[in-house]
């Protein structure tokens, strides 16, 4: 393809709304154009990259006996009513009514559609196991789309669903998919992706893993142990605390604390450390607005995902009204009284602790000397705290947890019978007994993967695309295309490379070398060839790689064979 015919513009200026490099470079390089918040059109370079990623995914899914299918983007609400998710999923699910008055939705995930597709077919144990997958457009009405293709509303995703007759068979196939995912990410150019235990969220199921590209610009926080192989998303990581009682137990004492509302203010006022305090964090349930009062050690933060999982429903920060019975800034576990229905949760960090400060449930008063066992004897403790830097590793028990940032590029879930049971999908075993199939689910975001590769492989000038997914394999620059001899040779070289089925983007514009090379850097093609009058006088062509590892002059008659060998070497290395 000739560069002067390539639709899209490349420019030097950094867009003001770009917060990470992959977004900046893909906007500057003419890869995509924003249509609305979190919705993009793709220009040819990005489309070619995504097409190659999809080809890799298809090859790996087909190799593990996956069968490609296609589900609709628009689905009837009745399908999601069967699973119970039409009401339970929040506003990120885009619901609408069609012209006939039928409730519809745009699919953000397709578990229901997968069960619907195969439940009539798979009624005998002889049909199992099997896996179906699709590569399809999805829509999630993300509240805060940002970072280009990393967090969007409309996206292309590969999602796969496996069906099994036993947990053992699911675990066997789960490992097969786990290994296939490692191959996909290695082939796409990010072999250093790590897997972390994760929260399954609205997907359901008991076991799930996320594939994370560790990068400071990632939106997810990951707990990593430096002493063992423990890795988990912060949402799923267990928080373990060393709870110790003071030898001497203080009496529960009410203290006048005027105009003090935050846990930091009260600890400063009492001259006591945060870890010797009990703070209250209040939420409301989304469905009913009932209050949820959480008590946790003062130096820790609430993990809202853990709270949602414990309650089985979504929550939001509370609006504390005058008639609800709560006194903002003075809420404590002793003599707590809340109007209406409410739930109280105690974090494990408070178990077996004493001599704490806490709210007294009375304006301008706090307690000191709180002993949980003595003063709140009916408390039941659960883990709802965020794991912390330097915290205790849930696996090896050492204080070796570090918190890193990462981009989620894929996920796999053991769903169990959540969907087959709710949607009444059953099969008969060899004895004629009915059972619900057990499901697994496996997802990769195509656009997000492309952006993640760009985030991992770039310099200040542009992306450095791996040969496996690069939009083209060779970028041919003809300097001084007004020179007849130079232009004639560059044209012949372009034609010969194409005859050899080498993907070439050819720049023969009458442009300054600086402009040509700047555009070439933004397109990030792995191999660059430069034809110029000076090189012609030496009967050579300049060959370089985008990562600057190779820079050499190649005899004109050897260029095509050298390029072919280099492409093969790059493919093998990847």
Coordinates of C-alpha atoms in Angstrom, one line a residue:
X1 CA 0.0 0.0 0.0
X2 CA 1.2 3.5 -0.7
X3 CA 1.3 5.9 2.2
X4 CA -0.1 8.8 0.3
X5 CA -3.3 6.9 -0.2
X6 CA -3.6 5.9 3.5
X7 CA -6.7 7.4 5.0
X8 CA -6.0 9.2 8.3
X9 CA -3.6 11.9 9.5
X10 CA -0.5 11.8 11.6
X11 CA 0.6 14.8 13.7
X12 CA 3.1 15.9 16.3
X13 CA 0.9 17.5 18.9
X14 CA -0.3 15.5 21.9
X15 CA -4.1 15.5 22.3
X16 CA -5.1 17.2 25.5
X17 CA -7.5 14.4 26.6
X18 CA -4.9 11.5 26.4
X19 CA -3.6 10.3 29.8
X20 CA -1.4 7.3 28.7
X21 CA 1.1 6.9 25.9
X22 CA -0.7 4.2 23.9
X23 CA -3.8 6.5 23.6
X24 CA -1.6 9.4 22.7
X25 CA 0.4 7.5 20.0
X26 CA -2.6 5.8 18.5
X27 CA -4.4 9.1 18.1
X28 CA -1.3 10.9 16.7
X29 CA -0.5 8.0 14.4
X30 CA -3.8 7.9 12.7
X31 CA -5.0 4.6 14.2
X32 CA -8.4 5.7 15.4
X33 CA -10.8 8.6 15.8
X34 CA -13.1 9.2 18.7
X35 CA -16.9 9.2 17.9
X36 CA -18.2 9.6 21.4
X37 CA -17.0 8.9 24.9
X38 CA -15.4 5.5 24.9
X39 CA -16.4 4.8 21.3
X40 CA -13.9 4.8 18.4
X41 CA -13.7 4.3 14.7
X42 CA -10.6 2.4 13.5
X43 CA -8.4 3.5 10.7
X44 CA -6.6 0.9 8.5
X45 CA -3.4 0.5 10.7
X46 CA -5.4 -0.4 13.8
X47 CA -7.8 -2.6 11.8
X48 CA -4.9 -4.5 10.4
X49 CA -3.4 -5.0 13.8
X50 CA -6.7 -6.2 15.3
X51 CA -7.2 -8.5 12.4
X52 CA -3.9 -10.2 13.1
X53 CA -4.6 -10.5 16.8
X54 CA -7.9 -12.1 15.9
X55 CA -6.1 -14.5 13.6
X56 CA -3.8 -15.6 16.5
X57 CA -6.7 -16.0 18.8
X58 CA -8.6 -18.1 16.3
X59 CA -5.6 -20.4 15.7
X60 CA -5.1 -21.0 19.4
X61 CA -8.9 -21.5 20.1
X62 CA -9.2 -23.9 17.1
X63 CA -6.2 -25.8 18.3
X64 CA -7.9 -26.6 21.6
X65 CA -11.1 -27.8 19.8
X66 CA -13.0 -24.5 20.0
X67 CA -15.8 -24.0 17.6
X68 CA -16.4 -20.5 16.3
X69 CA -20.0 -19.2 16.5
X70 CA -21.6 -15.8 16.6
X71 CA -24.1 -14.3 19.0
X72 CA -26.2 -11.2 18.4
X73 CA -25.2 -7.8 19.7
X74 CA -28.8 -7.0 20.6
X75 CA -30.5 -9.5 22.9
X76 CA -34.0 -9.8 24.3
X77 CA -34.3 -8.9 28.0
X78 CA -36.1 -12.2 28.5
X79 CA -32.8 -14.2 28.2
X80 CA -31.2 -12.1 30.9
X81 CA -34.4 -12.4 33.0
X82 CA -33.8 -16.2 33.0
X83 CA -30.4 -15.8 34.6
X84 CA -31.5 -13.0 36.9
X85 CA -29.0 -10.6 35.6
X86 CA -31.3 -8.2 33.8
X87 CA -32.2 -6.6 37.1
X88 CA -29.1 -7.4 39.1
X89 CA -26.6 -5.8 36.7
X90 CA -26.3 -2.1 37.1
X91 CA -26.5 0.8 34.7
X92 CA -23.5 -0.5 32.7
X93 CA -25.9 -2.7 30.9
X94 CA -27.6 -0.7 28.2
X95 CA -31.3 -1.5 28.1
X96 CA -33.8 -0.2 25.5
X97 CA -37.2 -1.0 24.1
X98 CA -37.7 -1.8 20.4
X99 CA -40.5 -0.5 18.2
X100 CA -42.7 -3.4 19.2
X101 CA -42.4 -2.7 22.9
X102 CA -40.0 -5.6 23.6
X103 CA -37.4 -5.0 26.2
X104 CA -33.9 -5.4 24.7
X105 CA -30.3 -4.9 25.7
X106 CA -26.9 -4.6 24.1
X107 CA -24.7 -7.6 25.0
X108 CA -21.8 -6.7 27.3
X109 CA -21.1 -10.5 27.8
X110 CA -22.8 -13.5 26.3
X111 CA -23.2 -16.3 28.9
X112 CA -27.0 -16.3 28.4
X113 CA -26.7 -16.4 24.6
X114 CA -24.3 -19.3 24.8
X115 CA -26.6 -21.4 27.0
X116 CA -29.5 -20.5 24.8
X117 CA -27.6 -21.6 21.7
X118 CA -26.7 -25.1 22.9
X119 CA -29.2 -26.1 25.5
X120 CA -31.5 -27.9 23.0
X121 CA -28.5 -29.6 21.4
X122 CA -26.6 -30.8 24.4
X123 CA -29.2 -32.9 26.1
X124 CA -27.1 -36.1 26.2
X125 CA -23.8 -36.7 28.0
X126 CA -22.5 -37.9 24.7
X127 CA -22.3 -34.3 23.5
X128 CA -19.8 -33.3 26.2
X129 CA -17.3 -31.7 26.6
X130 CA -17.3 -28.9 24.0
X131 CA -16.3 -25.3 23.7
X132 CA -17.8 -22.5 21.6
X133 CA -16.3 -19.1 21.0
X134 CA -17.0 -15.9 19.2
X135 CA -15.2 -12.6 18.3
X136 CA -17.9 -10.0 18.5
X137 CA -18.7 -6.4 19.2
X138 CA -19.9 -5.7 22.8
X139 CA -21.2 -2.7 24.6
X140 CA -20.7 -1.8 28.2
X141 CA -22.0 1.6 29.3
X142 CA -18.8 2.4 31.3
X143 CA -19.3 5.3 33.7
X144 CA -15.7 6.6 33.2
X145 CA -14.2 5.6 29.9
X146 CA -10.6 6.6 29.7
X147 CA -7.1 5.8 28.4
X148 CA -8.1 5.1 24.8
X149 CA -8.8 1.5 24.1
X150 CA -8.0 0.4 27.6
X151 CA -11.4 1.4 29.1
X152 CA -14.1 1.8 26.5
X153 CA -17.8 1.4 26.1
X154 CA -17.9 -0.3 22.7
X155 CA -15.3 -3.0 22.1
X156 CA -14.5 -6.2 20.2
X157 CA -13.9 -9.3 22.4
X158 CA -13.2 -12.9 22.0
X159 CA -15.3 -14.8 24.5
X160 CA -15.4 -18.6 24.8
X161 CA -17.7 -20.9 26.8
X162 CA -16.9 -24.5 27.6
X163 CA -19.5 -27.1 28.9
X164 CA -18.6 -30.1 31.0
X165 CA -20.2 -33.0 32.9
X166 CA -17.8 -32.9 35.9
X167 CA -15.8 -30.4 37.9
X168 CA -12.7 -32.5 37.1
X169 CA -13.2 -32.2 33.4
X170 CA -13.7 -28.4 33.7
X171 CA -10.5 -28.1 35.7
X172 CA -8.7 -30.2 33.0
X173 CA -9.9 -27.9 30.2
X174 CA -9.4 -24.8 32.3
X175 CA -5.7 -25.6 32.4
X176 CA -5.7 -26.1 28.6
X177 CA -7.2 -22.7 28.1
X178 CA -4.8 -21.2 30.6
X179 CA -1.9 -22.5 28.5
X180 CA -3.5 -21.3 25.3
X181 CA -3.8 -17.8 26.7
X182 CA -0.1 -17.8 27.6
X183 CA 0.6 -18.7 23.9
X184 CA -1.7 -15.9 22.6
X185 CA -0.1 -13.2 24.6
X186 CA 3.4 -14.4 23.8
X187 CA 2.6 -14.5 20.1
X188 CA 1.0 -11.0 20.3
X189 CA 4.2 -9.6 21.8
X190 CA 3.7 -9.5 25.6
X191 CA 5.0 -12.8 26.9
X192 CA 5.6 -11.2 30.3
X193 CA 1.9 -11.0 31.1
X194 CA 1.2 -12.5 34.6
X195 CA -1.8 -14.3 35.9
X196 CA -3.5 -13.2 39.1
X197 CA -6.3 -14.6 41.2
X198 CA -9.3 -12.4 40.7
X199 CA -12.9 -11.6 41.7
X200 CA -15.4 -13.1 39.4
X201 CA -17.9 -10.2 39.9
X202 CA -21.1 -10.3 38.0
X203 CA -19.9 -13.3 36.0
X204 CA -20.3 -15.6 39.0
X205 CA -18.3 -18.8 39.8
X206 CA -15.8 -19.7 42.4
X207 CA -12.4 -19.6 40.6
X208 CA -11.2 -17.0 38.2
X209 CA -7.9 -15.6 36.9
X210 CA -6.9 -12.4 35.2
X211 CA -4.0 -11.9 32.8
X212 CA -2.2 -8.7 33.7
X213 CA 0.3 -6.6 31.9
X214 CA 2.3 -5.0 34.7
X215 CA 2.7 -1.3 34.0
X216 CA 2.5 1.9 36.1
X217 CA -0.4 3.2 34.0
X218 CA -2.6 0.2 34.7
X219 CA -6.0 0.7 36.2
X220 CA -6.0 -2.4 38.3
X221 CA -4.0 -2.9 41.6
X222 CA -2.3 -6.2 42.0
X223 CA -1.0 -7.7 45.2
X224 CA 2.3 -9.6 44.6
X225 CA 4.4 -11.5 47.1
X226 CA 8.1 -11.1 46.7
X227 CA 8.8 -14.3 48.5
X228 CA 6.4 -16.8 46.8
X229 CA 4.3 -17.0 43.7
X230 CA 1.2 -15.4 45.2
X231 CA -0.5 -12.9 42.9
X232 CA -4.0 -11.5 43.2
X233 CA -6.1 -8.6 42.1
X234 CA -6.5 -6.3 45.1
X235 CA -10.3 -6.8 44.8
X236 CA -9.8 -10.5 45.5
X237 CA -6.7 -10.5 47.7
X238 CA -7.3 -11.6 51.3
X239 CA -6.3 -9.1 53.9
X240 CA -4.6 -10.7 56.9
X241 CA -3.8 -8.7 60.0
X242 CA -1.9 -9.4 63.2
X243 CA -4.5 -8.6 65.9
X244 CA -3.0 -8.1 69.3
X245 CA -4.6 -7.2 72.6
X246 CA -3.0 -4.8 75.0
X247 CA -2.1 -6.5 78.3
X248 CA -4.0 -3.9 80.3
X249 CA -7.6 -3.4 79.3
X250 CA -9.0 0.1 79.6
X251 CA -12.6 0.9 80.5
X252 CA -15.1 2.1 77.9
X253 CA -15.0 5.9 78.4
X254 CA -17.1 8.6 76.7
X255 CA -15.0 11.6 75.6
X256 CA -16.2 15.0 74.5
X257 CA -14.8 15.6 71.0
X258 CA -16.3 18.8 69.7
X259 CA -16.2 19.5 65.9
X260 CA -14.3 16.4 65.1
X261 CA -15.5 14.2 62.3
X262 CA -12.7 12.2 60.6
X263 CA -10.8 9.3 61.9
X264 CA -7.5 11.2 61.4
X265 CA -8.9 14.1 63.5
X266 CA -10.0 12.0 66.4
X267 CA -6.7 10.0 66.5
X268 CA -4.8 13.3 66.5
X269 CA -7.1 14.7 69.2
X270 CA -6.6 11.6 71.4
X271 CA -2.9 11.3 70.4
X272 CA -3.4 7.7 69.5
X273 CA -2.3 5.8 66.3
X274 CA -4.8 5.0 63.5
X275 CA -4.4 1.3 64.1
X276 CA -5.8 1.8 67.6
X277 CA -9.1 3.1 66.2
X278 CA -12.3 1.6 64.9
X279 CA -13.8 3.7 62.0
X280 CA -17.2 3.4 60.4
X281 CA -17.8 3.4 56.7
X282 CA -21.4 3.6 55.5
X283 CA -23.0 2.5 52.2
X284 CA -26.5 1.9 50.9
X285 CA -27.8 -1.1 48.9
X286 CA -28.6 -0.1 45.3
X287 CA -31.9 -2.0 45.2
X288 CA -33.4 -0.9 48.5
X289 CA -31.3 2.0 49.8
X290 CA -31.0 0.1 53.1
X291 CA -28.0 1.1 55.1
X292 CA -24.8 -1.0 55.4
X293 CA -22.6 0.1 58.3
X294 CA -19.0 -1.3 58.2
X295 CA -16.6 -1.2 61.1
X296 CA -12.9 -1.5 60.2
X297 CA -9.6 -0.7 61.8
X298 CA -8.8 3.0 61.3
X299 CA -5.6 2.5 59.1
X300 CA -7.3 0.2 56.6
X301 CA -9.7 0.8 53.7
X302 CA -12.9 -1.0 52.7
X303 CA -12.8 -3.2 49.7
X304 CA -16.1 -2.5 48.1
X305 CA -15.9 -5.6 45.9
X306 CA -15.7 -7.8 48.9
X307 CA -18.7 -6.0 50.5
X308 CA -20.7 -6.5 47.3
X309 CA -19.9 -10.2 47.2
X310 CA -20.7 -10.6 50.9
X311 CA -24.1 -8.9 50.5
X312 CA -24.8 -10.4 47.1
X313 CA -25.8 -7.0 45.7
X314 CA -24.4 -3.7 44.6
X315 CA -23.8 -0.8 47.0
X316 CA -23.1 2.9 46.8
X317 CA -21.8 5.5 49.3
X318 CA -24.5 6.4 51.7
X319 CA -26.4 9.7 52.0
X320 CA -26.8 10.1 55.7
X321 CA -30.1 11.9 56.5
X322 CA -31.2 13.5 59.8
X323 CA -33.9 10.8 60.4
X324 CA -31.8 7.7 59.7
X325 CA -30.4 7.5 63.2
X326 CA -26.8 7.8 62.2
X327 CA -24.5 10.6 63.4
X328 CA -21.9 11.2 60.7
X329 CA -18.4 11.4 62.1
X330 CA -19.6 9.8 65.4
X331 CA -20.7 6.3 64.4
X332 CA -19.5 3.4 66.6
X333 CA -20.4 -0.2 67.3
X334 CA -21.6 0.3 70.8
X335 CA -25.4 1.2 71.2
X336 CA -25.7 1.6 67.4
X337 CA -29.3 2.4 66.4
X338 CA -30.3 2.9 62.8
X339 CA -33.8 3.6 61.6
X340 CA -35.3 0.9 59.2
X341 CA -33.5 -2.1 57.8
X342 CA -29.7 -2.1 58.0
X343 CA -26.8 -4.4 57.9
X344 CA -23.7 -4.2 60.2
X345 CA -20.4 -5.7 59.1
X346 CA -17.2 -6.1 61.2
X347 CA -13.9 -6.5 59.5
X348 CA -11.5 -9.2 60.7
X349 CA -9.0 -6.5 61.6
X350 CA -11.1 -5.7 64.7
X351 CA -11.2 -9.3 66.0
X352 CA -9.5 -9.8 69.4
X353 CA -8.6 -6.1 69.8
X354 CA -9.0 -3.7 72.7
X355 CA -8.3 -0.1 73.8
X356 CA -9.6 1.3 70.6
X357 CA -11.3 4.7 70.0
X358 CA -14.6 4.8 68.2
X359 CA -17.7 6.9 67.7
X360 CA -20.2 7.0 70.5
X361 CA -23.3 7.4 68.3
X362 CA -23.9 10.8 69.8
X363 CA -23.0 14.2 68.4
X364 CA -19.5 15.4 69.5
X365 CA -18.7 12.3 71.5
X366 CA -16.4 9.3 71.0
X367 CA -15.4 6.4 73.1
X368 CA -12.0 5.3 74.2
X369 CA -11.1 1.9 75.6
X370 CA -13.3 -0.1 73.2
X371 CA -12.8 -3.9 73.6
X372 CA -14.6 -5.7 70.8
X373 CA -15.0 -9.0 72.7
X374 CA -16.3 -7.2 75.8
X375 CA -18.3 -4.4 74.3
X376 CA -19.6 -5.9 71.1
X377 CA -19.9 -9.6 72.0
X378 CA -22.2 -10.5 69.2
X379 CA -19.9 -9.3 66.4
X380 CA -19.2 -11.7 63.6
X381 CA -16.1 -10.9 61.5
X382 CA -15.5 -11.1 57.8
X383 CA -12.7 -10.0 55.5
X384 CA -13.7 -6.8 53.7
X385 CA -10.4 -4.8 53.9
X386 CA -8.1 -3.9 51.1
X387 CA -4.7 -5.7 51.3
X388 CA -1.9 -3.2 51.9
X389 CA 1.7 -2.7 50.9
X390 CA 3.9 -4.7 53.2
X391 CA 1.0 -6.8 54.3
X392 CA 0.9 -10.5 55.1
X393 CA 1.0 -12.8 52.2
X394 CA -2.1 -15.2 52.3
X395 CA 0.1 -18.0 50.9
X396 CA 3.5 -17.9 52.6
X397 CA 2.5 -15.8 55.6
X398 CA 5.4 -13.3 55.3
X399 CA 5.0 -9.6 55.3
X400 CA 6.2 -9.4 51.7
X401 CA 3.2 -8.0 49.8
X402 CA 3.9 -5.3 47.2
X403 CA 1.2 -3.4 45.3
X404 CA 1.7 -3.0 41.5
X405 CA -0.4 -1.6 38.7
X406 CA -1.5 -3.6 35.7
X407 CA -3.8 -3.7 32.6
X408 CA -6.2 -6.7 32.4
X409 CA -5.7 -8.2 29.0
X410 CA -7.7 -11.4 29.5
X411 CA -9.7 -13.4 32.0
X412 CA -10.8 -16.9 32.6
X413 CA -13.6 -18.1 35.0
X414 CA -14.9 -21.4 36.3
X415 CA -18.6 -20.5 36.3
X416 CA -20.0 -23.8 37.6
X417 CA -23.7 -24.2 37.1
X418 CA -24.7 -20.6 37.7
X419 CA -26.2 -20.1 34.2
X420 CA -27.2 -23.7 33.3
X421 CA -29.2 -24.0 36.4
X422 CA -30.9 -20.6 36.3
X423 CA -31.7 -21.2 32.5
X424 CA -32.7 -24.8 33.0
X425 CA -30.1 -26.4 30.7
X426 CA -29.9 -30.1 31.5
X427 CA -28.5 -33.3 30.1
X428 CA -29.1 -37.0 30.8
X429 CA -26.2 -39.2 31.9
X430 CA -25.7 -42.8 30.9
X431 CA -28.2 -44.0 33.6
X432 CA -30.9 -41.5 32.5
X433 CA -30.4 -39.1 35.4
X434 CA -30.7 -35.3 34.8
X435 CA -27.8 -32.9 35.5
X436 CA -26.8 -29.3 35.0
X437 CA -23.7 -28.9 32.8
X438 CA -20.7 -27.1 34.4
X439 CA -19.4 -24.1 32.5
X440 CA -16.1 -22.2 32.0
X441 CA -15.7 -18.8 30.4
X442 CA -12.7 -17.3 28.8
X443 CA -12.3 -13.7 27.4
X444 CA -9.8 -11.5 25.6
X445 CA -10.4 -7.9 24.6
X446 CA -9.0 -7.4 21.1
X447 CA -8.6 -3.6 21.1
X448 CA -7.4 -3.5 24.7
X449 CA -4.7 -6.1 23.8
X450 CA -3.6 -3.9 20.9
X451 CA -3.3 -0.9 23.1
X452 CA -1.6 -2.9 25.8
X453 CA 1.1 -4.1 23.3
X454 CA 1.6 -0.4 22.3
X455 CA 1.9 0.5 26.0
X456 CA 4.5 -2.2 26.5
X457 CA 6.4 -1.5 23.3
X458 CA 7.0 2.2 22.4
X459 CA 9.5 5.0 22.6
X460 CA 9.0 8.7 22.5
X461 CA 8.5 8.7 18.8
X462 CA 5.8 6.0 18.4
X463 CA 4.8 2.4 18.8
X464 CA 7.3 -0.5 18.2
X465 CA 4.9 -3.2 16.9
X466 CA 6.0 -6.9 17.1
X467 CA 6.2 -8.5 13.7
X468 CA 3.3 -10.8 14.5
X469 CA 0.7 -8.1 14.8
X470 CA 2.3 -5.1 13.0
X471 CA 0.1 -3.3 10.5
X472 CA 2.8 -4.0 7.8
X473 CA 6.1 -5.9 7.9
X474 CA 8.2 -3.4 5.9
X475 CA 8.1 0.4 5.7
X476 CA 9.8 1.4 2.4
X477 CA 10.9 5.1 2.2
X478 CA 11.9 6.6 -1.1
X479 CA 13.9 9.8 -0.4
X480 CA 14.1 12.2 -3.3
X481 CA 11.3 10.6 -5.3
X482 CA 11.9 13.4 -7.8
X483 CA 15.1 11.6 -8.7
X484 CA 14.2 9.3 -11.6
X485 CA 16.7 6.6 -10.9
X486 CA 16.0 6.5 -7.2
X487 CA 12.2 6.4 -7.8
X488 CA 12.5 3.7 -10.5
X489 CA 14.5 1.4 -8.2
X490 CA 12.2 2.0 -5.2
X491 CA 9.1 1.2 -7.4
X492 CA 10.7 -2.1 -8.5
X493 CA 11.7 -3.0 -5.0
X494 CA 8.1 -2.3 -3.8
X495 CA 6.7 -4.5 -6.5
X496 CA 9.2 -7.3 -5.8
X497 CA 8.4 -7.3 -2.1
X498 CA 4.7 -7.5 -2.8
X499 CA 5.3 -10.4 -5.2
X500 CA 7.0 -12.2 -2.4
X501 CA 3.9 -11.6 -0.3
X502 CA 5.7 -9.3 2.1
X503 CA 3.4 -6.6 3.6
X504 CA 4.7 -3.2 2.6
X505 CA 3.7 0.3 3.2
X506 CA 5.5 2.5 0.6
X507 CA 6.2 6.2 1.1
X508 CA 7.1 7.8 -2.2
X509 CA 5.8 11.3 -1.3
X510 CA 7.7 14.4 -2.2
X511 CA 8.2 15.1 1.5
X512 CA 11.2 16.0 3.7
X513 CA 13.1 13.0 5.2
X514 CA 12.2 14.2 8.7
X515 CA 8.5 14.1 7.9
X516 CA 8.8 10.6 6.3
X517 CA 10.8 9.2 9.3
X518 CA 8.4 10.8 11.8
X519 CA 5.4 9.1 10.1
X520 CA 7.3 5.8 9.9
X521 CA 8.0 6.0 13.7
X522 CA 4.3 6.6 14.4
X523 CA 3.3 3.6 12.2
X524 CA 5.8 1.5 14.1
X525 CA 6.5 -1.0 11.3
X526 CA 9.2 -3.5 12.4
X527 CA 11.5 -3.2 9.3
X528 CA 12.4 0.0 7.5
X529 CA 14.1 0.3 4.1
X530 CA 15.5 3.6 2.9
X531 CA 16.2 4.2 -0.8
X532 CA 18.0 7.4 -1.6
X533 CA 20.4 8.9 -4.3
X534 CA 23.3 8.6 -1.8
X535 CA 22.5 4.9 -1.2
X536 CA 22.0 4.3 -4.9
X537 CA 25.5 5.7 -5.6
X538 CA 26.9 3.0 -3.2
X539 CA 24.5 0.3 -4.6
X540 CA 23.0 -0.2 -1.2
X541 CA 19.7 0.2 0.7
X542 CA 19.6 1.2 4.4
X543 CA 17.9 -1.4 6.5
X544 CA 16.9 -0.8 10.1
X545 CA 14.5 -2.1 12.6
X546 CA 12.0 0.0 14.5
X547 CA 13.5 -1.1 17.8
X548 CA 17.0 0.1 16.6
X549 CA 18.6 -3.3 17.2
X550 CA 19.6 -3.5 13.5
X551 CA 21.0 -0.8 11.3
X552 CA 23.0 -1.8 8.3
X553 CA 23.5 -1.3 4.6
X554 CA 22.4 -4.1 2.3
X555 CA 23.5 -4.6 -1.3
X556 CA 20.6 -3.7 -3.7
X557 CA 20.5 -7.2 -5.2
X558 CA 20.3 -8.8 -1.7
X559 CA 17.5 -6.6 -0.2
X560 CA 14.6 -8.9 -0.8
X561 CA 16.2 -12.1 0.4
X562 CA 17.6 -10.3 3.5
X563 CA 14.2 -8.9 4.3
X564 CA 12.6 -12.3 4.0
X565 CA 15.2 -13.9 6.3
X566 CA 14.8 -11.1 8.8
X567 CA 11.0 -11.5 8.9
X568 CA 11.4 -15.2 9.4
X569 CA 13.9 -14.6 12.2
X570 CA 11.6 -12.1 13.9
X571 CA 8.7 -14.5 13.6
X572 CA 10.7 -17.3 15.1
X573 CA 12.0 -15.1 17.9
X574 CA 8.4 -14.1 18.8

